[in-house]
CSV table of N, CA and C and ligand atoms in Angstrom, one decimal:
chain,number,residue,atom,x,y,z
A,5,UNK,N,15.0,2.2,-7.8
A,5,UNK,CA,15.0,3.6,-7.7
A,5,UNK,C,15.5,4.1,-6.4
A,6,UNK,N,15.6,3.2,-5.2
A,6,UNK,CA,16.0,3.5,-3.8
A,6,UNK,C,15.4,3.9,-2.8
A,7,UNK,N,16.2,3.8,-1.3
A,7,UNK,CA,15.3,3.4,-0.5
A,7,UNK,C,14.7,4.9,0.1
A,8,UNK,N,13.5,4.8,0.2
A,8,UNK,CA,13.0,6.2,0.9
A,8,UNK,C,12.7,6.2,2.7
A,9,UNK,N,13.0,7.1,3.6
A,9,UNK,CA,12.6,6.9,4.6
A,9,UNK,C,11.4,8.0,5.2
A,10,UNK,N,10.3,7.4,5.4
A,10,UNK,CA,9.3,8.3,6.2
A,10,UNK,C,9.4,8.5,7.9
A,11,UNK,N,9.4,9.6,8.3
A,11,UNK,CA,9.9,9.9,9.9
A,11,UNK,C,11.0,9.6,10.1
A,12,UNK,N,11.2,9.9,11.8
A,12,UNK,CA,12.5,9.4,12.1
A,12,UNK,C,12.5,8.4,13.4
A,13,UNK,N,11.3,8.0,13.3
A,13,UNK,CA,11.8,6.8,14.4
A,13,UNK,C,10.5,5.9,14.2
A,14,UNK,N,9.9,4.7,14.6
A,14,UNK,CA,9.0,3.6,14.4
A,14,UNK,C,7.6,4.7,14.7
A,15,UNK,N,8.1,5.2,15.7
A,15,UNK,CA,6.5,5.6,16.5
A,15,UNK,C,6.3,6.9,15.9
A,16,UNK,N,7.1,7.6,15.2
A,16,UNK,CA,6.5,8.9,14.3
A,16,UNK,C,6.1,8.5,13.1
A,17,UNK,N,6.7,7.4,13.0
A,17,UNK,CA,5.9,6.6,11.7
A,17,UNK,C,4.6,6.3,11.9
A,18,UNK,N,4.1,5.5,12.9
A,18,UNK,CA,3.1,5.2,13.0
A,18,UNK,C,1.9,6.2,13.1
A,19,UNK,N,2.5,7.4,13.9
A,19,UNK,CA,1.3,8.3,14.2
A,19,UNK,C,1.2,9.0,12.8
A,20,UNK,N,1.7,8.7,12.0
A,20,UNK,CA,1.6,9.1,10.6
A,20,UNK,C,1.0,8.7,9.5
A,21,UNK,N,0.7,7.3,9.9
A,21,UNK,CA,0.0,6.1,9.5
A,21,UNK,C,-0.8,5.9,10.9
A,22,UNK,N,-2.6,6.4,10.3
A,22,UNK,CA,-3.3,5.7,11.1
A,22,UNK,C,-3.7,4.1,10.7
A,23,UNK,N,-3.5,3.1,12.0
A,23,UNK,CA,-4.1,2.0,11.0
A,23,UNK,C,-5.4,2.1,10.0
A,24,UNK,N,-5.1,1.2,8.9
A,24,UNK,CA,-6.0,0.8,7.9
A,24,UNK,C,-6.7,2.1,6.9
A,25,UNK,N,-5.7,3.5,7.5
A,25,UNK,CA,-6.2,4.8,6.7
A,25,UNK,C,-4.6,4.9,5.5
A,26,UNK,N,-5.5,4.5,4.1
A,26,UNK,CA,-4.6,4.3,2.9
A,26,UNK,C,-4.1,5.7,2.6
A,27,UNK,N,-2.8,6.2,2.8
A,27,UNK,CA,-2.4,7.6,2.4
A,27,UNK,C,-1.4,7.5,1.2
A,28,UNK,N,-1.6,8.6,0.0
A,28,UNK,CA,-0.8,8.8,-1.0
A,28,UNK,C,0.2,9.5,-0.4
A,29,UNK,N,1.8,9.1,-0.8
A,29,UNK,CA,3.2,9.6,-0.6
A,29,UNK,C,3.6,9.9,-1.8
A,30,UNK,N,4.3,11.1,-2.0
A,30,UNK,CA,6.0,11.0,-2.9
A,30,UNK,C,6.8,10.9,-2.5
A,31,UNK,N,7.4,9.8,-3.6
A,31,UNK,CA,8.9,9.0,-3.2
A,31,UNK,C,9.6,9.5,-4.3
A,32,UNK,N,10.3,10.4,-4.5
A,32,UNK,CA,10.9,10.6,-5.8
A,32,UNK,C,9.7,11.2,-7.2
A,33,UNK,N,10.0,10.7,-8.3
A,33,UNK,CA,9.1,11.3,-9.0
A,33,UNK,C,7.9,9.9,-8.9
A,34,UNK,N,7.7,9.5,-8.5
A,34,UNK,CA,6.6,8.2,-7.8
A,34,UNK,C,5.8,8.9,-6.7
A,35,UNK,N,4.4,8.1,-6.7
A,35,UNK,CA,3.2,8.1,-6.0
A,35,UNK,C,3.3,6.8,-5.4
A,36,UNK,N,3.0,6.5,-4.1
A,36,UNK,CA,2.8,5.6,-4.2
A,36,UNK,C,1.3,5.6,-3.1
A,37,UNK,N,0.9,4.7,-2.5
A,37,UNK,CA,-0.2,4.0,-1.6
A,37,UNK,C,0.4,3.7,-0.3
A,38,UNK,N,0.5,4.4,0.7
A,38,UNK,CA,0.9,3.4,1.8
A,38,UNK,C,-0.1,3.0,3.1
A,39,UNK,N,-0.5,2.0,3.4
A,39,UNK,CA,-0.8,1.3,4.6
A,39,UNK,C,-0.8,1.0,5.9
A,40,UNK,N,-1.0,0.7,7.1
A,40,UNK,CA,-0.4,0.1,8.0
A,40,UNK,C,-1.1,-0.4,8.9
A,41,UNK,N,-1.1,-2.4,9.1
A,41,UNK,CA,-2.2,-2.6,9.7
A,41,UNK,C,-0.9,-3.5,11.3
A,42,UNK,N,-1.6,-2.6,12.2
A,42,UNK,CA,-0.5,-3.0,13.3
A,42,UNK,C,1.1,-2.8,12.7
A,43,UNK,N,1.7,-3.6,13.0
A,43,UNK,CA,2.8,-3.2,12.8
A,43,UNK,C,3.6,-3.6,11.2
A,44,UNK,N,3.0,-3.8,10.4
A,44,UNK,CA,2.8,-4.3,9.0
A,44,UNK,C,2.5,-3.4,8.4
A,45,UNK,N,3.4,-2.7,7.4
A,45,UNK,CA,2.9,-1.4,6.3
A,45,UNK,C,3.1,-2.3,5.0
A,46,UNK,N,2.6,-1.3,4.4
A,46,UNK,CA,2.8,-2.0,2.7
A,46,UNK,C,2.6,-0.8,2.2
A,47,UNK,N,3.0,-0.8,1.1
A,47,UNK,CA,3.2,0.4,0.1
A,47,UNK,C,3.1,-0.1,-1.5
A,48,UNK,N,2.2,0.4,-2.2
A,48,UNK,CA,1.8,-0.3,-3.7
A,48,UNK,C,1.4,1.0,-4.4
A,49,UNK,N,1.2,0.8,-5.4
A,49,UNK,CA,0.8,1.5,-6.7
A,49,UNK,C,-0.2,2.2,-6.7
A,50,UNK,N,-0.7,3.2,-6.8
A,50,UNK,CA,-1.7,4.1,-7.1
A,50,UNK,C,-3.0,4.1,-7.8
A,51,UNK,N,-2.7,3.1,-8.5
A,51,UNK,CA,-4.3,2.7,-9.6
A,51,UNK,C,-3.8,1.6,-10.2
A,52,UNK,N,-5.3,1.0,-9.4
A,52,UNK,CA,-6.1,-0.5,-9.5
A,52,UNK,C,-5.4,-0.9,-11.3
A,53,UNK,N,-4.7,-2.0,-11.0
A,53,UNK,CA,-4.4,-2.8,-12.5
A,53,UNK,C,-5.8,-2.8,-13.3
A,54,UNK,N,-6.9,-3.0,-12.6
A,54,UNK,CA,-7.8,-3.5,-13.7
A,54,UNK,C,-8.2,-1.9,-14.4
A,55,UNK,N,-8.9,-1.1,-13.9
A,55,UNK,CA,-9.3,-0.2,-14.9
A,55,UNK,C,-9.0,1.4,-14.7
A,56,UNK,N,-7.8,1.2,-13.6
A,56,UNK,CA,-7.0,2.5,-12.6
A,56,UNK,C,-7.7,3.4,-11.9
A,57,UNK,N,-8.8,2.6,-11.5
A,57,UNK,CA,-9.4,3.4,-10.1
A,57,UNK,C,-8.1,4.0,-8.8
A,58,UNK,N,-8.1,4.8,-8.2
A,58,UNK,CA,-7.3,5.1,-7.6
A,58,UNK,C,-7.5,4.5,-6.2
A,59,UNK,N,-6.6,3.6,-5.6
A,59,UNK,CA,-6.7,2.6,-4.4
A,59,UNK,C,-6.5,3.3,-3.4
A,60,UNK,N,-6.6,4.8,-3.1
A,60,UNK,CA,-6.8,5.5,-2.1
A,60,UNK,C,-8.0,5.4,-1.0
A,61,UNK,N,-8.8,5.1,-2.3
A,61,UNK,CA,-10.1,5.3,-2.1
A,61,UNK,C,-10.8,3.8,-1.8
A,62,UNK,N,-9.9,3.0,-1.7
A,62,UNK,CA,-10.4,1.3,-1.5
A,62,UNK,C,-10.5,1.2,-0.2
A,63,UNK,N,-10.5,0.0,0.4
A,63,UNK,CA,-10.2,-0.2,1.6
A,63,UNK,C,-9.3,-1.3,1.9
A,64,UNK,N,-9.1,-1.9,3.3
A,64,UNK,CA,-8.3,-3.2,3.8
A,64,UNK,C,-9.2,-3.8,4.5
A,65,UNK,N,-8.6,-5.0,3.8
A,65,UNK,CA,-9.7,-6.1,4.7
A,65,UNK,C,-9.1,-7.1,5.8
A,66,UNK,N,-9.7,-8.0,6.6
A,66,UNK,CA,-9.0,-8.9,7.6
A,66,UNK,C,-7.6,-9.9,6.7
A,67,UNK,N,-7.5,-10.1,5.9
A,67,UNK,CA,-6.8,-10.5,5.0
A,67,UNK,C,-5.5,-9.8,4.4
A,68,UNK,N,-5.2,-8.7,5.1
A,68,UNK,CA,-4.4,-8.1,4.4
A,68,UNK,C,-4.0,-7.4,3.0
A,69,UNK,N,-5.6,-7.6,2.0
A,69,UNK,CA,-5.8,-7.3,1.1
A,69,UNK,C,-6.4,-6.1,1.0
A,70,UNK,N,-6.2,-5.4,-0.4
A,70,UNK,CA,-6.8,-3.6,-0.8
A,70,UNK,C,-8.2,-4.8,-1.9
A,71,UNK,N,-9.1,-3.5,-1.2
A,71,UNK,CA,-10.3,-3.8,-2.0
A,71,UNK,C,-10.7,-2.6,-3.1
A,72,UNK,N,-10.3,-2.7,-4.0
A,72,UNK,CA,-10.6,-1.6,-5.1
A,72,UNK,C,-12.3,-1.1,-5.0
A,73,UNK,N,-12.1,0.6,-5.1
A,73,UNK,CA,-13.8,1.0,-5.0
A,73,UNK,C,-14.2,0.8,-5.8
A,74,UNK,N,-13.8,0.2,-7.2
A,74,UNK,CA,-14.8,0.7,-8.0
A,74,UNK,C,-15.3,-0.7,-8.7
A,75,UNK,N,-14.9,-1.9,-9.0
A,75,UNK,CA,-15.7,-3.2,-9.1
A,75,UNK,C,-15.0,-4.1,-8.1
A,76,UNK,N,-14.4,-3.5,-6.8
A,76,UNK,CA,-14.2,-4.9,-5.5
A,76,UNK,C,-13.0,-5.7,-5.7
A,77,UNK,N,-12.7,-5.6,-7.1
A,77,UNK,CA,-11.3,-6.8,-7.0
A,77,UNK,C,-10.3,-6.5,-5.8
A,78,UNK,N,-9.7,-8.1,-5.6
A,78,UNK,CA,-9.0,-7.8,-4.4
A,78,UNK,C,-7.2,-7.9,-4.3
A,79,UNK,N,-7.1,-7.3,-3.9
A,79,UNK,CA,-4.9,-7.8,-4.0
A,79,UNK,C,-4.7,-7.9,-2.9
A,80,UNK,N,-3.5,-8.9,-2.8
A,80,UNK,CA,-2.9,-9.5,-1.9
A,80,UNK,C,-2.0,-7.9,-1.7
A,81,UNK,N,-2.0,-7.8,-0.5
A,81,UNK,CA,-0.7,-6.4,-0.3
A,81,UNK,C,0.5,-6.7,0.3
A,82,UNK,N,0.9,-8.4,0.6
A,82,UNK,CA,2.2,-8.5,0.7
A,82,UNK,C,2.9,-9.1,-0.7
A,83,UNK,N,1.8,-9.7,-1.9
A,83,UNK,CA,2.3,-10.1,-2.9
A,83,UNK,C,2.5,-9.0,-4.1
A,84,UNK,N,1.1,-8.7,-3.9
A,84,UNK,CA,0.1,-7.7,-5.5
A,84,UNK,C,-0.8,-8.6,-6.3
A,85,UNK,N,-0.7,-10.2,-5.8
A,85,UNK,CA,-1.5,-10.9,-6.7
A,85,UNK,C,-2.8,-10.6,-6.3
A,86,UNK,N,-3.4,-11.0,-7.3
A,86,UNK,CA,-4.9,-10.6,-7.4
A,86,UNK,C,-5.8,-12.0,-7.1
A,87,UNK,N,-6.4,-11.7,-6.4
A,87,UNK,CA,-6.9,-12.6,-4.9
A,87,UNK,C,-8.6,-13.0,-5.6
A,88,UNK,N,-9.5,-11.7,-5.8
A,88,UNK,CA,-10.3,-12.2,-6.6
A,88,UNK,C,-10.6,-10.9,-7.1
A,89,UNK,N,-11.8,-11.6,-8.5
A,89,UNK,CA,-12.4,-10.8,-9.4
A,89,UNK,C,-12.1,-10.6,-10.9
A,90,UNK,N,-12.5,-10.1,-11.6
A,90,UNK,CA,-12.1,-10.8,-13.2
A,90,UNK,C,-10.5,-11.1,-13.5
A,91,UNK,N,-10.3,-10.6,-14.9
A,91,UNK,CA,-9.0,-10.8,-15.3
A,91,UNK,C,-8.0,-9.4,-15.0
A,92,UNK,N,-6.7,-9.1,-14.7
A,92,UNK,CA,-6.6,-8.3,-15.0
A,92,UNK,C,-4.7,-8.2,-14.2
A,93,UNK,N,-3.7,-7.6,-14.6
A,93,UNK,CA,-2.7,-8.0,-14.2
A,93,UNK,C,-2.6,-8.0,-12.2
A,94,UNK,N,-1.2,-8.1,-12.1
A,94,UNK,CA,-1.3,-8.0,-10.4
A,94,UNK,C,-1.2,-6.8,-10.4
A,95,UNK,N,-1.3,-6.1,-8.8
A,95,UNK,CA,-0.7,-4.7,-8.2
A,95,UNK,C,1.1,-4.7,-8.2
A,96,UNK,N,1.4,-3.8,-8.0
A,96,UNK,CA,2.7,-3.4,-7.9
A,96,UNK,C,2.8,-3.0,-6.6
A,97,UNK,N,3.5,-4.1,-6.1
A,97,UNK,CA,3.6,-3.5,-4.6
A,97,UNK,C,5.6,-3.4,-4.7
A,98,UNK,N,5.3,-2.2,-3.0
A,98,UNK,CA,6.9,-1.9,-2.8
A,98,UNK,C,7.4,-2.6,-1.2
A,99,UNK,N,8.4,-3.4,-1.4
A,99,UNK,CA,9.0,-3.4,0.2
A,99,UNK,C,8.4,-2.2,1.3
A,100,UNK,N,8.2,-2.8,2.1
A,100,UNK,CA,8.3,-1.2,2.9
A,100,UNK,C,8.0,-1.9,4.8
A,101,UNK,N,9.1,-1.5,5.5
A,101,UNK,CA,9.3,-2.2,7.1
A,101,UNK,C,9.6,-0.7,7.8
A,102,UNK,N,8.4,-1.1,9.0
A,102,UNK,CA,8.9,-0.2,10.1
A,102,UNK,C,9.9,-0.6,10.9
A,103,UNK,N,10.9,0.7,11.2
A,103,UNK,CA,12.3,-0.1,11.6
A,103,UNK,C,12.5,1.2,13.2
A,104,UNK,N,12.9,1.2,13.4
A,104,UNK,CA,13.5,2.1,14.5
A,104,UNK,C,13.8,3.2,13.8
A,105,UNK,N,14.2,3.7,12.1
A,105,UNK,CA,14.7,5.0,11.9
A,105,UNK,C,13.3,5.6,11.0
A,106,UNK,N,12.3,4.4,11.6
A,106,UNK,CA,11.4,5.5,10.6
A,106,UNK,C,10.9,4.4,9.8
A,107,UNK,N,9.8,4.8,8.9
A,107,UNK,CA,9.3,3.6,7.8
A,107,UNK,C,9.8,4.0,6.6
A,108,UNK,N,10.8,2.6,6.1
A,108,UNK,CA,11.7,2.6,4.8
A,108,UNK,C,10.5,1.7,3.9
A,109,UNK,N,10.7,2.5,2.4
A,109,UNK,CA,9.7,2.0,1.3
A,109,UNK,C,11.3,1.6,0.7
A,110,UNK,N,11.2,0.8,0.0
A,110,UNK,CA,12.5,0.3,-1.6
A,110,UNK,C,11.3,0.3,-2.8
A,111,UNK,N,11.5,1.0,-3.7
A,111,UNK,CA,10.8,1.2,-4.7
A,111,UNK,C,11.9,0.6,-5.7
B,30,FES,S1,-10.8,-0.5,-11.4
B,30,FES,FE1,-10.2,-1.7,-9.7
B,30,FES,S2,-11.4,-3.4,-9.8
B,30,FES,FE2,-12.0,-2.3,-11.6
């Protein structure tokens, strides 16, 4: 769908992104989730594979993983695999690097 850019430079990005506070964006007709722990953003899907809790509402852990609020399952947020907890597909995660022109998602 292509590449989107948030701000216009690394550091308006950041102050845009507090660490570890998960904020909903639109990217086109898409939602997405974005992240940012230190210098490492990630950007993924909106609701939990397993029963679509909304991952806004989750948290990050030392791992790099989103913890879903509503039964804990965990995703990897540089893969989308699902790390622990029942059955249920991966997350959908998107590219997304802080660069000097800003933080670029590729959806
Ligand atoms: S809805 Fe996310 S773990 Fe169940």
């Amino acid at each position: 769908m292509g590449k989107f850019t948030l701000g216009k430079s690394k550091e308006e990005a950041k102050g845009m992104l507090p660490e570890g506070n998960i904020k909903i964006t639109q990217l086109g007709a898409k939602k997405v989730c974005v992240v940012r722990n230190g210098e490492n953003v990630f950007a993924f899907e909106q609701h939990c594979p397993h029963r679509g809790a909304l991952l806004k509402d989750g948290h990050i852990n030392g791992h790099e993983e989103i913890i879903c609020p509503l039964h804990s399952y965990r995703f990897d947020l540089k893969t989308g695999r699902l790390a622990s907890g029942g059955s249920c597909g991966d997350l959908e995660v998107y590219k997304a690097s802080l660069t000097e022109g800003g933080l670029e998602i590729h959806l």
